C-alpha cells in the first residue's frame, strides 16, 4: 500500500521476494535476478531501485516502512506494517527492470492507467501521483524493492499457497524435461487427491463405541445376584417344607449324599426349564428394547433403523452360565440342609436350622470388623472416581458393591446382636422376630438392596436442564443459538456490510453477537453417532473469544499452568509439531476411547500428515462431538478449508426466537440449520437418559424379585407361626396388635434393604456427579425412593392380611 520514510511516502508498489527452491549445490543456477542480489541478504534487509531511493530520499543503511493489506477472517482486510533496512540501491536495468515479475493480478495487469486499477481491495486513487503514473507507463509492475523469499512467505502467504511464480533460467531445462520431472515427482495427494480405504473404515466404524452387551452384563450383576438369592430362598423353603421326608429317608438308612443327589436332580430339571424360559424371555426383552429405541426412544438412535439379531453361541453361553449358577446355588442350599440330624428333622415344628459354628459374640465382632473394612474400601474407590473422571465408570461398580457388602455385613452383625435383647414393646417384639431367621431376613434385605441400588444410582446420573443455562460456565457457554451451514459463510455477520451480503441488517439480529467457527469435515463424535468415529470433525475457534467470555467449563488440562486460563492452551506452538486440541470429556473418554496426551491423525488438502494432540477436556457442552483447535492452527494446517460453517450466537434477552428466524432466512441458500443451545444440550441428554431408562429396567426387575421375596418371606413366616400368633390372641393381644407385630417385623426388613441400596448408590456416585457439572436430581430421586418404599410397605401389608386371614385359634388347637 505504501513505502514510508519520515514524512515522505510512495503509494501502491510491488515488492518481489526472491530465492532458490530446494537444496542448493554447485550445479544450481540461481538465475540473473538472484545472482544480482547479495548472497547474504538478511531478512530485515531490502534491495531497492534508484527510483524509490530518489522518491523517498533513501540511502544505504536507512530503514523504511512498508504498509500492506492482509486478508483476515471473514474476508476482512487488515493493514499491517513492517520495516526494512536498505542494503543496496540498484538501477532500473537488466534483471531489475522486469515487468513480468508482477503476476497477472486481475484488475491490475490489464489496466493501462493507474486510476483504472480494480484489484478487489480498498484503494485510495487520490494518493496516486503523476510520477506514479509515469512509472506505471514506463515500467508497469516492475518491483521497487527486493527481499528474501523466506521473509516474503512469512508476510504474504495465504491459504492458496506461498508462491506466485517459479522461474527456470533459460538454457538450464527444456519444457519436455520439466514436464517429465513434474510428472515423476508430483504426488496426487499434494493436489488434494487421495484414496480412502472405505471398507476398512466401515468395518472399524461398525465396532460400537460402547459395548452394551458388557454394560448390560455388568449392570445385571446385581439383578443376577438377587435372582440367585430368591432361588436359594425358595429352595430352602421347599426343603424345609419336606424336612420330615428328608428325616424319614435318613432314618431308613439313606446316605446324605444320596438324598442330596435326589434333590439336586430334581432341582437341576427345574433349573433347566427355568433357564430355557429365561433365554426366551431374554430374547423377548432384547426385542422390546430395540422396538423402544426405534419408536419411543428414537431420539437416542438419531432415527436409525435397528434390526434384531441372535447368535447361537450367545444363546448357548447364556443357557450354560444360567444353569451353572443355578446348580451351584442349589448345591449350597441342599448341602446345608443335609447336615441336619434326622431326629431334628422329624421333630414336629422344628425349624431345621444348622447349629452355628461361631459363638454369637464372635459373629457380631467379626461382622462389625468386616463392615468397617468394606465401607472404608468403598469410600476410597468412590473418592478415586471423583478425582479422576476417566476412571469413574470403572470404579463405579467396585465402590457400589463394597458399600452394599458393607451394609449387608453390618445388618448381619445387628441381627445377631438384636436377637439377645428382650423387650415387651411391640416394636422391639417385631424387630426381635426379624432376627429369628437371620438367613431369611438377610436374603430379603439383600434382594431389596440390589434392586434399589441400581434404580437410585442410575437415576442419579440422569441429566436435566441446568439452572445456570445462560451463564458462560454452563454447557451453553453463555450462547443461546447454535448454527451449522452446508456451504461456508465468508462475511462477518457482526458488521453491517457482512450482514447485507446475506440480505440482513444489524437490526434483524437485534444486537446479537455471532461467534463463527471454522469446520473440517469428519465423523460426528457425539453420542448421536452409534458407530465408532474414525476421523472426528474439527472446529477452528478463536480461543481469546471464549477465554474473555469465560465460556464453558474445563474438566482437565494437561498443563497445570493453563488451569486459570485453559482456552489459551490452544494457542501453544508445540515443539513436537502437533496441534493442541480440546474436546468434550464424553467424546474423548467414551466415543473416541482416548485420554489426554493422545494424538489424532489427519491428512490435509496437500496430502500432509497433521497430528492433533488432546490437551484438555470440556464438561458437557454444545460442542460435543467435535475436536476443537485454535483458528490460527486450523488455517495453517488446513489452508484449503475456507470460510465458517459453525456458529454460536449470543442474543439479547427475549430476542432469540426472532434472531433464529432471521438467520435461518438470511442463510437459507447456505443450507443453514439453527437451533437453541438448550435444545442441542437436551438432545445430548436424551441419549444418556434413554440408556439410563433401559438400564433402570434391570433395577426394576431386581425390585420385583425383592418384592416377591419379601412377600414369600411374609407368607412363610406367618404360616409357620400361626400357632404362636394364635397364642398371642389367646393371652389377650388384640388382632390389631398382632397385625402390627407382623408388619413391624417385615417393614423393618424393607427399611433396611432400601436404606442400604439407596445409600450405597448415592455415596458411590456423588463424587462423579460433582465433576460432571450437572444438577443433582433431588426431586426425581426423592419421588423414586418414596415410590419404592410405598410399594414395598403396601405389598407387605397385603401379604400380612392374606396370611392372617382365617381363624387363628384353629392353628392353636392343631399345635
Short mmCIF file of C-alpha atoms in Angstrom, two decimals, residues 210-669:
data_model
loop_
_atom_site.label_atom_id
_atom_site.label_comp_id
_atom_site.label_asym_id
_atom_site.label_seq_id
_atom_site.Cartn_x
_atom_site.Cartn_y
_atom_site.Cartn_z
CA UNK A 210 -19.63 -48.74 23.92
CA UNK A 211 -20.08 -52.49 24.27
CA UNK A 212 -23.65 -52.51 25.51
CA UNK A 213 -23.51 -56.27 25.95
CA UNK A 214 -20.79 -55.97 28.56
CA UNK A 215 -22.53 -52.94 30.06
CA UNK A 216 -25.81 -54.84 30.39
CA UNK A 217 -23.98 -57.80 31.89
CA UNK A 218 -22.20 -55.60 34.42
CA UNK A 219 -25.38 -53.82 35.44
CA UNK A 220 -27.21 -57.18 35.54
CA UNK A 221 -24.77 -58.45 38.16
CA UNK A 222 -26.95 -57.13 40.96
CA UNK A 223 -30.08 -58.49 39.28
CA UNK A 224 -28.45 -61.90 38.85
CA UNK A 225 -27.38 -61.87 42.50
CA UNK A 226 -30.94 -61.01 43.56
CA UNK A 227 -32.34 -63.79 41.36
CA UNK A 228 -29.94 -66.35 42.83
CA UNK A 229 -30.83 -65.25 46.34
CA UNK A 230 -34.51 -65.60 45.52
CA UNK A 231 -33.96 -69.05 44.06
CA UNK A 232 -31.96 -70.10 47.08
CA UNK A 233 -34.68 -68.78 49.36
CA UNK A 234 -37.37 -70.70 47.52
CA UNK A 235 -35.23 -73.83 47.53
CA UNK A 236 -34.69 -73.59 51.27
CA UNK A 237 -38.42 -73.16 51.83
CA UNK A 238 -39.12 -76.18 49.65
CA UNK A 239 -36.65 -78.37 51.50
CA UNK A 240 -37.82 -77.12 54.90
CA UNK A 241 -41.37 -77.96 53.94
CA UNK A 242 -40.18 -81.51 53.22
CA UNK A 243 -37.95 -81.80 56.28
CA UNK A 244 -39.92 -84.75 57.64
CA UNK A 245 -39.46 -86.51 54.31
CA UNK A 246 -35.72 -85.95 54.47
CA UNK A 247 -35.62 -87.08 58.10
CA UNK A 248 -37.53 -90.26 57.23
CA UNK A 249 -35.11 -91.11 54.41
CA UNK A 250 -32.15 -90.58 56.72
CA UNK A 251 -33.78 -92.72 59.42
CA UNK A 252 -34.35 -95.53 56.90
CA UNK A 253 -30.65 -95.64 56.12
CA UNK A 254 -30.26 -93.41 53.06
CA UNK A 255 -26.92 -91.64 53.00
CA UNK A 256 -26.90 -87.80 52.96
CA UNK A 257 -25.14 -87.80 49.58
CA UNK A 258 -27.89 -89.98 48.10
CA UNK A 259 -30.58 -87.62 49.36
CA UNK A 260 -28.54 -84.70 48.06
CA UNK A 261 -28.39 -86.29 44.60
CA UNK A 262 -32.15 -86.76 44.52
CA UNK A 263 -32.80 -83.15 45.39
CA UNK A 264 -30.06 -81.92 43.02
CA UNK A 265 -31.53 -83.92 40.14
CA UNK A 266 -34.97 -82.56 40.93
CA UNK A 267 -33.62 -79.00 41.15
CA UNK A 268 -31.50 -79.48 38.04
CA UNK A 269 -34.55 -80.39 35.98
CA UNK A 270 -36.45 -77.37 37.26
CA UNK A 271 -33.42 -75.10 36.74
CA UNK A 272 -33.06 -76.35 33.16
CA UNK A 273 -36.68 -75.48 32.41
CA UNK A 274 -36.30 -72.09 34.13
CA UNK A 275 -33.07 -71.31 32.27
CA UNK A 276 -34.69 -72.13 28.92
CA UNK A 277 -37.58 -69.86 29.79
CA UNK A 278 -35.05 -67.21 30.84
CA UNK A 279 -33.26 -67.40 27.48
CA UNK A 280 -36.58 -66.98 25.69
CA UNK A 281 -37.52 -64.03 27.91
CA UNK A 282 -34.07 -62.53 27.29
CA UNK A 283 -34.70 -62.62 23.54
CA UNK A 284 -38.12 -61.08 24.09
CA UNK A 285 -36.61 -58.38 26.34
CA UNK A 286 -33.98 -57.56 23.69
CA UNK A 287 -36.66 -57.22 21.02
CA UNK A 288 -38.69 -54.94 23.29
CA UNK A 289 -35.68 -52.70 23.94
CA UNK A 290 -34.88 -52.41 20.23
CA UNK A 291 -38.53 -51.73 19.46
CA UNK A 292 -38.44 -48.95 22.05
CA UNK A 293 -35.24 -47.50 20.53
CA UNK A 294 -36.95 -47.39 17.15
CA UNK A 295 -40.17 -45.80 18.42
CA UNK A 296 -40.49 -44.31 21.89
CA UNK A 297 -36.75 -43.71 22.36
CA UNK A 298 -35.92 -42.85 18.74
CA UNK A 299 -34.02 -39.74 19.91
CA UNK A 300 -31.24 -41.94 21.27
CA UNK A 301 -30.56 -43.53 17.89
CA UNK A 302 -30.92 -40.45 15.68
CA UNK A 303 -33.76 -42.13 13.81
CA UNK A 304 -31.62 -45.06 12.57
CA UNK A 305 -33.37 -48.36 11.89
CA UNK A 306 -32.13 -51.09 14.24
CA UNK A 307 -32.57 -54.78 13.49
CA UNK A 308 -32.65 -57.64 15.98
CA UNK A 309 -30.19 -60.49 15.54
CA UNK A 310 -29.28 -63.50 17.68
CA UNK A 311 -26.26 -65.79 17.69
CA UNK A 312 -26.42 -69.42 18.71
CA UNK A 313 -23.13 -69.13 20.61
CA UNK A 314 -24.52 -66.28 22.72
CA UNK A 315 -27.69 -68.21 23.50
CA UNK A 316 -25.64 -71.28 24.40
CA UNK A 317 -23.39 -69.30 26.75
CA UNK A 318 -26.43 -67.71 28.36
CA UNK A 319 -28.10 -71.11 28.91
CA UNK A 320 -25.00 -72.84 30.29
CA UNK A 321 -23.96 -69.95 32.56
CA UNK A 322 -27.51 -69.64 33.93
CA UNK A 323 -27.72 -73.38 34.52
CA UNK A 324 -24.29 -73.47 36.18
CA UNK A 325 -25.03 -70.64 38.63
CA UNK A 326 -28.44 -72.12 39.42
CA UNK A 327 -26.93 -75.56 40.07
CA UNK A 328 -24.28 -74.06 42.35
CA UNK A 329 -26.96 -72.26 44.36
CA UNK A 330 -28.97 -75.48 44.67
CA UNK A 331 -25.93 -77.44 45.80
CA UNK A 332 -25.10 -74.91 48.52
CA UNK A 333 -28.62 -74.85 49.97
CA UNK A 334 -29.16 -78.63 49.76
CA UNK A 335 -25.76 -79.41 51.27
CA UNK A 336 -26.54 -77.22 54.25
CA UNK A 337 -29.91 -78.88 54.83
CA UNK A 338 -28.47 -82.40 54.55
CA UNK A 339 -26.19 -81.75 57.56
CA UNK A 340 -29.17 -81.54 59.96
CA UNK A 341 -29.66 -84.73 62.03
CA UNK A 342 -32.67 -86.98 61.21
CA UNK A 343 -34.06 -86.70 64.74
CA UNK A 344 -34.26 -82.91 64.49
CA UNK A 345 -35.84 -83.04 61.05
CA UNK A 346 -38.51 -85.46 62.30
CA UNK A 347 -39.39 -83.26 65.29
CA UNK A 348 -42.72 -81.56 64.81
CA UNK A 349 -42.37 -77.84 64.36
CA UNK A 350 -38.60 -77.99 64.09
CA UNK A 351 -37.13 -75.02 62.28
CA UNK A 352 -34.48 -77.13 60.68
CA UNK A 353 -31.56 -74.83 61.18
CA UNK A 354 -27.97 -75.97 61.41
CA UNK A 355 -26.04 -75.09 64.51
CA UNK A 356 -23.81 -72.07 64.16
CA UNK A 357 -20.11 -72.68 64.07
CA UNK A 358 -19.19 -69.42 65.73
CA UNK A 359 -20.24 -68.03 69.05
CA UNK A 360 -22.71 -65.15 68.93
CA UNK A 361 -20.21 -62.64 70.28
CA UNK A 362 -17.62 -63.73 67.71
CA UNK A 363 -20.13 -63.32 64.88
CA UNK A 364 -21.02 -59.82 66.00
CA UNK A 365 -17.41 -58.70 66.33
CA UNK A 366 -16.48 -60.29 63.02
CA UNK A 367 -19.44 -58.63 61.30
CA UNK A 368 -18.59 -55.18 62.59
CA UNK A 369 -14.95 -55.50 61.55
CA UNK A 370 -15.71 -56.64 58.00
CA UNK A 371 -18.41 -53.97 57.62
CA UNK A 372 -16.00 -51.19 58.57
CA UNK A 373 -13.28 -52.57 56.28
CA UNK A 374 -15.62 -52.79 53.29
CA UNK A 375 -17.05 -49.33 53.96
CA UNK A 376 -13.58 -47.74 54.04
CA UNK A 377 -12.60 -49.56 50.83
CA UNK A 378 -15.77 -48.39 49.10
CA UNK A 379 -15.18 -44.81 50.22
CA UNK A 380 -11.64 -44.82 48.83
CA UNK A 381 -12.89 -46.17 45.49
CA UNK A 382 -15.59 -43.51 45.27
CA UNK A 383 -13.13 -40.72 46.08
CA UNK A 384 -10.74 -42.00 43.43
CA UNK A 385 -13.59 -41.97 40.91
CA UNK A 386 -14.29 -38.35 41.81
CA UNK A 387 -10.68 -37.27 41.39
CA UNK A 388 -10.24 -38.91 38.01
CA UNK A 389 -13.43 -38.77 35.88
CA UNK A 390 -11.84 -41.09 33.33
CA UNK A 391 -11.82 -43.89 35.91
CA UNK A 392 -15.22 -43.15 37.42
CA UNK A 393 -17.11 -45.71 35.32
CA UNK A 394 -14.61 -48.45 36.15
CA UNK A 395 -14.67 -47.74 39.88
CA UNK A 396 -18.43 -47.25 39.99
CA UNK A 397 -19.29 -50.93 40.36
CA UNK A 398 -16.44 -51.52 42.77
CA UNK A 399 -17.48 -48.73 45.12
CA UNK A 400 -21.16 -49.63 44.91
CA UNK A 401 -20.51 -53.31 45.53
CA UNK A 402 -18.28 -52.60 48.52
CA UNK A 403 -20.87 -50.29 50.08
CA UNK A 404 -23.55 -52.92 49.54
CA UNK A 405 -21.46 -55.67 51.12
CA UNK A 406 -20.55 -53.33 53.95
CA UNK A 407 -24.19 -52.58 54.66
CA UNK A 408 -25.25 -56.23 54.48
CA UNK A 409 -22.41 -57.30 56.77
CA UNK A 410 -23.38 -54.60 59.24
CA UNK A 411 -27.01 -55.77 59.14
CA UNK A 412 -25.84 -59.32 59.84
CA UNK A 413 -23.99 -58.10 62.90
CA UNK A 414 -27.01 -56.08 64.05
CA UNK A 415 -29.35 -59.03 63.60
CA UNK A 416 -27.05 -61.25 65.62
CA UNK A 417 -26.83 -58.67 68.38
CA UNK A 418 -30.55 -57.81 68.42
CA UNK A 419 -31.50 -61.45 68.94
CA UNK A 420 -30.23 -61.31 72.51
CA UNK A 421 -32.24 -58.27 73.51
CA UNK A 422 -35.51 -58.59 75.33
CA UNK A 423 -38.30 -56.01 75.45
CA UNK A 424 -42.03 -56.03 75.90
CA UNK A 425 -42.80 -53.22 73.41
CA UNK A 426 -44.50 -54.13 70.14
CA UNK A 427 -41.72 -52.50 68.09
CA UNK A 428 -38.99 -54.39 69.91
CA UNK A 429 -41.03 -57.57 69.71
CA UNK A 430 -41.37 -57.19 65.93
CA UNK A 431 -37.67 -56.39 65.47
CA UNK A 432 -36.72 -59.38 67.62
CA UNK A 433 -38.89 -61.66 65.49
CA UNK A 434 -36.97 -60.49 62.38
CA UNK A 435 -33.77 -61.84 63.93
CA UNK A 436 -35.11 -65.36 64.46
CA UNK A 437 -34.38 -66.36 60.89
CA UNK A 438 -31.34 -64.24 60.08
CA UNK A 439 -30.78 -66.04 56.76
CA UNK A 440 -34.27 -65.23 55.52
CA UNK A 441 -34.10 -61.67 56.75
CA UNK A 442 -30.65 -61.05 55.29
CA UNK A 443 -31.66 -62.56 51.93
CA UNK A 444 -34.74 -60.34 51.74
CA UNK A 445 -32.70 -57.26 52.65
CA UNK A 446 -30.06 -58.15 50.03
CA UNK A 447 -32.61 -58.53 47.24
CA UNK A 448 -34.25 -55.20 48.03
CA UNK A 449 -30.84 -53.51 48.36
CA UNK A 450 -29.63 -54.80 44.98
CA UNK A 451 -32.70 -53.56 43.13
CA UNK A 452 -32.84 -50.17 44.85
CA UNK A 453 -29.08 -49.69 44.33
CA UNK A 454 -29.45 -49.97 40.55
CA UNK A 455 -32.51 -47.72 40.39
CA UNK A 456 -31.13 -44.98 42.65
CA UNK A 457 -27.57 -44.94 41.34
CA UNK A 458 -28.62 -44.82 37.70
CA UNK A 459 -31.28 -42.19 38.37
CA UNK A 460 -28.57 -40.01 39.91
CA UNK A 461 -26.83 -39.89 36.52
CA UNK A 462 -29.97 -38.69 34.75
CA UNK A 463 -29.33 -35.35 33.08
CA UNK A 464 -31.71 -32.42 33.30
CA UNK A 465 -31.64 -28.83 32.15
CA UNK A 466 -29.17 -26.95 34.38
CA UNK A 467 -30.44 -23.92 36.24
CA UNK A 468 -27.44 -21.83 35.11
CA UNK A 469 -28.20 -22.32 31.41
CA UNK A 470 -27.46 -18.70 30.49
CA UNK A 471 -24.15 -18.47 32.37
CA UNK A 472 -20.92 -18.70 30.36
CA UNK A 473 -19.60 -21.52 32.55
CA UNK A 474 -22.58 -23.75 31.69
CA UNK A 475 -22.81 -26.21 28.81
CA UNK A 476 -24.17 -23.46 26.56
CA UNK A 477 -21.11 -21.26 27.05
CA UNK A 478 -23.47 -18.32 27.59
CA UNK A 479 -24.76 -18.59 24.00
CA UNK A 480 -28.41 -19.05 23.08
CA UNK A 481 -28.20 -20.31 19.48
CA UNK A 482 -26.06 -22.85 17.64
CA UNK A 483 -25.96 -22.89 13.85
CA UNK A 484 -24.39 -25.02 11.12
CA UNK A 485 -24.28 -24.46 7.36
CA UNK A 486 -23.54 -26.73 4.41
CA UNK A 487 -21.73 -24.01 2.45
CA UNK A 488 -19.13 -21.75 4.09
CA UNK A 489 -20.06 -18.24 5.21
CA UNK A 490 -17.41 -15.76 4.05
CA UNK A 491 -18.60 -12.47 5.56
CA UNK A 492 -18.72 -11.13 9.09
CA UNK A 493 -22.33 -11.10 10.27
CA UNK A 494 -21.40 -8.72 13.08
CA UNK A 495 -20.86 -5.87 10.59
CA UNK A 496 -23.43 -4.03 8.53
CA UNK A 497 -21.63 -4.85 5.29
CA UNK A 498 -21.31 -8.54 6.20
CA UNK A 499 -24.97 -8.79 7.14
CA UNK A 500 -26.01 -7.09 3.88
CA UNK A 501 -24.23 -9.85 1.94
CA UNK A 502 -26.96 -12.19 3.20
CA UNK A 503 -29.92 -9.80 2.85
CA UNK A 504 -29.81 -8.99 6.57
CA UNK A 505 -29.31 -5.89 8.66
CA UNK A 506 -27.93 -5.47 12.15
CA UNK A 507 -31.47 -4.63 13.24
CA UNK A 508 -32.55 -8.09 12.08
CA UNK A 509 -30.03 -9.57 14.53
CA UNK A 510 -31.34 -7.44 17.44
CA UNK A 511 -27.90 -6.82 18.92
CA UNK A 512 -26.88 -10.49 18.73
CA UNK A 513 -23.18 -11.34 18.58
CA UNK A 514 -22.18 -14.13 16.21
CA UNK A 515 -19.03 -16.13 17.01
CA UNK A 516 -18.03 -18.03 13.84
CA UNK A 517 -16.08 -21.30 13.89
CA UNK A 518 -14.24 -22.99 11.05
CA UNK A 519 -15.30 -26.54 10.27
CA UNK A 520 -13.36 -29.51 8.90
CA UNK A 521 -15.49 -32.37 7.60
CA UNK A 522 -15.20 -35.60 9.56
CA UNK A 523 -17.11 -38.11 11.62
CA UNK A 524 -19.56 -36.90 14.22
CA UNK A 525 -18.02 -37.92 17.56
CA UNK A 526 -21.09 -37.14 19.67
CA UNK A 527 -23.45 -39.61 21.31
CA UNK A 528 -25.73 -39.26 18.24
CA UNK A 529 -23.30 -41.41 16.25
CA UNK A 530 -23.79 -45.11 17.01
CA UNK A 531 -20.63 -46.02 15.06
CA UNK A 532 -17.03 -45.52 16.16
CA UNK A 533 -15.69 -42.25 14.63
CA UNK A 534 -12.51 -42.76 12.62
CA UNK A 535 -11.61 -39.13 11.80
CA UNK A 536 -13.57 -36.76 14.10
CA UNK A 537 -14.71 -33.42 12.71
CA UNK A 538 -12.68 -30.37 13.75
CA UNK A 539 -13.73 -26.87 14.82
CA UNK A 540 -11.36 -23.93 14.49
CA UNK A 541 -12.17 -21.31 17.13
CA UNK A 542 -10.76 -18.08 18.46
CA UNK A 543 -9.56 -19.09 21.97
CA UNK A 544 -9.45 -15.46 23.06
CA UNK A 545 -13.18 -15.13 22.34
CA UNK A 546 -14.07 -17.98 24.70
CA UNK A 547 -11.47 -17.07 27.31
CA UNK A 548 -12.68 -13.47 27.54
CA UNK A 549 -16.27 -14.64 27.96
CA UNK A 550 -15.34 -17.43 30.37
CA UNK A 551 -17.27 -19.81 28.15
CA UNK A 552 -17.65 -23.47 29.09
CA UNK A 553 -16.02 -25.38 31.93
CA UNK A 554 -12.91 -27.50 31.61
CA UNK A 555 -12.70 -30.85 33.36
CA UNK A 556 -8.96 -31.09 32.94
CA UNK A 557 -5.98 -29.62 31.08
CA UNK A 558 -2.72 -31.43 30.51
CA UNK A 559 -0.60 -28.49 31.70
CA UNK A 560 -1.26 -27.00 35.14
CA UNK A 561 -0.09 -23.53 34.11
CA UNK A 562 -3.22 -23.18 31.97
CA UNK A 563 -5.72 -24.09 34.71
CA UNK A 564 -6.65 -20.43 35.28
CA UNK A 565 -6.95 -19.62 31.57
CA UNK A 566 -7.48 -23.02 29.94
CA UNK A 567 -8.51 -21.80 26.47
CA UNK A 568 -5.05 -20.28 25.94
CA UNK A 569 -3.55 -23.76 25.77
CA UNK A 570 -4.86 -23.92 22.19
CA UNK A 571 -2.55 -21.07 21.19
CA UNK A 572 0.58 -23.07 22.06
CA UNK A 573 3.15 -23.73 19.34
CA UNK A 574 4.34 -27.17 20.37
CA UNK A 575 7.89 -28.28 19.72
CA UNK A 576 6.78 -31.72 18.54
CA UNK A 577 4.79 -30.14 15.70
CA UNK A 578 1.40 -31.31 16.98
CA UNK A 579 -1.63 -29.05 17.21
CA UNK A 580 -3.13 -28.70 20.71
CA UNK A 581 -6.82 -29.56 20.85
CA UNK A 582 -9.61 -29.96 23.38
CA UNK A 583 -12.85 -31.92 23.22
CA UNK A 584 -15.86 -32.79 25.33
CA UNK A 585 -14.99 -35.31 28.06
CA UNK A 586 -17.69 -37.73 26.91
CA UNK A 587 -16.34 -37.51 23.36
CA UNK A 588 -12.77 -38.25 24.46
CA UNK A 589 -13.41 -40.96 27.05
CA UNK A 590 -16.42 -42.85 25.73
CA UNK A 591 -16.66 -42.14 21.99
CA UNK A 592 -13.03 -41.86 20.87
CA UNK A 593 -11.72 -44.08 23.70
CA UNK A 594 -8.76 -41.73 24.15
CA UNK A 595 -7.13 -39.85 27.01
CA UNK A 596 -5.18 -36.63 27.48
CA UNK A 597 -1.90 -36.71 25.61
CA UNK A 598 -3.16 -38.98 22.80
CA UNK A 599 -2.90 -37.79 19.21
CA UNK A 600 -5.27 -37.95 16.25
CA UNK A 601 -4.04 -38.18 12.66
CA UNK A 602 -5.49 -36.02 9.87
CA UNK A 603 -4.49 -35.62 6.21
CA UNK A 604 -4.90 -32.09 4.86
CA UNK A 605 -5.59 -30.95 1.31
CA UNK A 606 -1.88 -31.01 0.46
CA UNK A 607 -1.57 -34.65 1.50
CA UNK A 608 0.39 -33.69 4.60
CA UNK A 609 0.01 -35.53 7.90
CA UNK A 610 -1.38 -33.32 10.65
CA UNK A 611 -1.08 -34.60 14.22
CA UNK A 612 -3.65 -33.21 16.68
CA UNK A 613 -2.89 -33.70 20.39
CA UNK A 614 -5.63 -33.80 23.04
CA UNK A 615 -4.57 -31.41 25.80
CA UNK A 616 -7.86 -30.73 27.61
CA UNK A 617 -11.43 -31.88 28.12
CA UNK A 618 -14.63 -29.87 28.48
CA UNK A 619 -17.57 -30.64 30.72
CA UNK A 620 -20.82 -31.49 28.94
CA UNK A 621 -21.33 -28.76 26.32
CA UNK A 622 -22.98 -27.92 22.99
CA UNK A 623 -19.59 -28.51 21.33
CA UNK A 624 -19.80 -32.25 21.99
CA UNK A 625 -18.79 -34.35 19.01
CA UNK A 626 -16.01 -32.02 17.79
CA UNK A 627 -12.28 -31.76 18.23
CA UNK A 628 -11.54 -28.07 18.90
CA UNK A 629 -8.34 -26.31 17.81
CA UNK A 630 -7.35 -22.66 17.51
CA UNK A 631 -8.24 -20.83 14.32
CA UNK A 632 -4.59 -19.91 13.84
CA UNK A 633 -3.50 -23.56 13.71
CA UNK A 634 -6.57 -24.51 11.68
CA UNK A 635 -5.71 -22.02 8.91
CA UNK A 636 -2.06 -23.05 8.98
CA UNK A 637 -2.68 -26.79 8.72
CA UNK A 638 -5.92 -26.85 6.70
CA UNK A 639 -5.49 -23.86 4.33
CA UNK A 640 -7.81 -25.35 1.71
CA UNK A 641 -10.84 -25.09 4.03
CA UNK A 642 -12.42 -21.69 3.52
CA UNK A 643 -14.96 -19.71 5.50
CA UNK A 644 -17.02 -20.68 8.52
CA UNK A 645 -19.69 -23.34 8.85
CA UNK A 646 -20.47 -23.40 12.57
CA UNK A 647 -21.72 -20.51 14.70
CA UNK A 648 -22.51 -19.71 18.31
CA UNK A 649 -24.83 -16.75 18.79
CA UNK A 650 -25.29 -14.70 21.95
CA UNK A 651 -28.60 -12.86 21.85
CA UNK A 652 -30.23 -10.23 23.97
CA UNK A 653 -32.93 -11.48 26.40
CA UNK A 654 -36.19 -12.23 24.64
CA UNK A 655 -34.81 -11.94 21.10
CA UNK A 656 -33.58 -15.49 20.48
CA UNK A 657 -36.64 -16.61 18.54
CA UNK A 658 -36.59 -13.59 16.21
CA UNK A 659 -32.83 -13.85 15.60
CA UNK A 660 -33.18 -17.57 14.88
CA UNK A 661 -35.88 -16.86 12.29
CA UNK A 662 -33.88 -14.09 10.60
CA UNK A 663 -30.65 -16.10 10.49
CA UNK A 664 -32.46 -19.09 9.04
CA UNK A 665 -33.91 -16.85 6.32
CA UNK A 666 -30.72 -14.94 5.53
CA UNK A 667 -28.51 -18.04 5.28
CA UNK A 668 -31.10 -20.29 3.65
CA UNK A 669 -29.05 -20.63 0.46
#
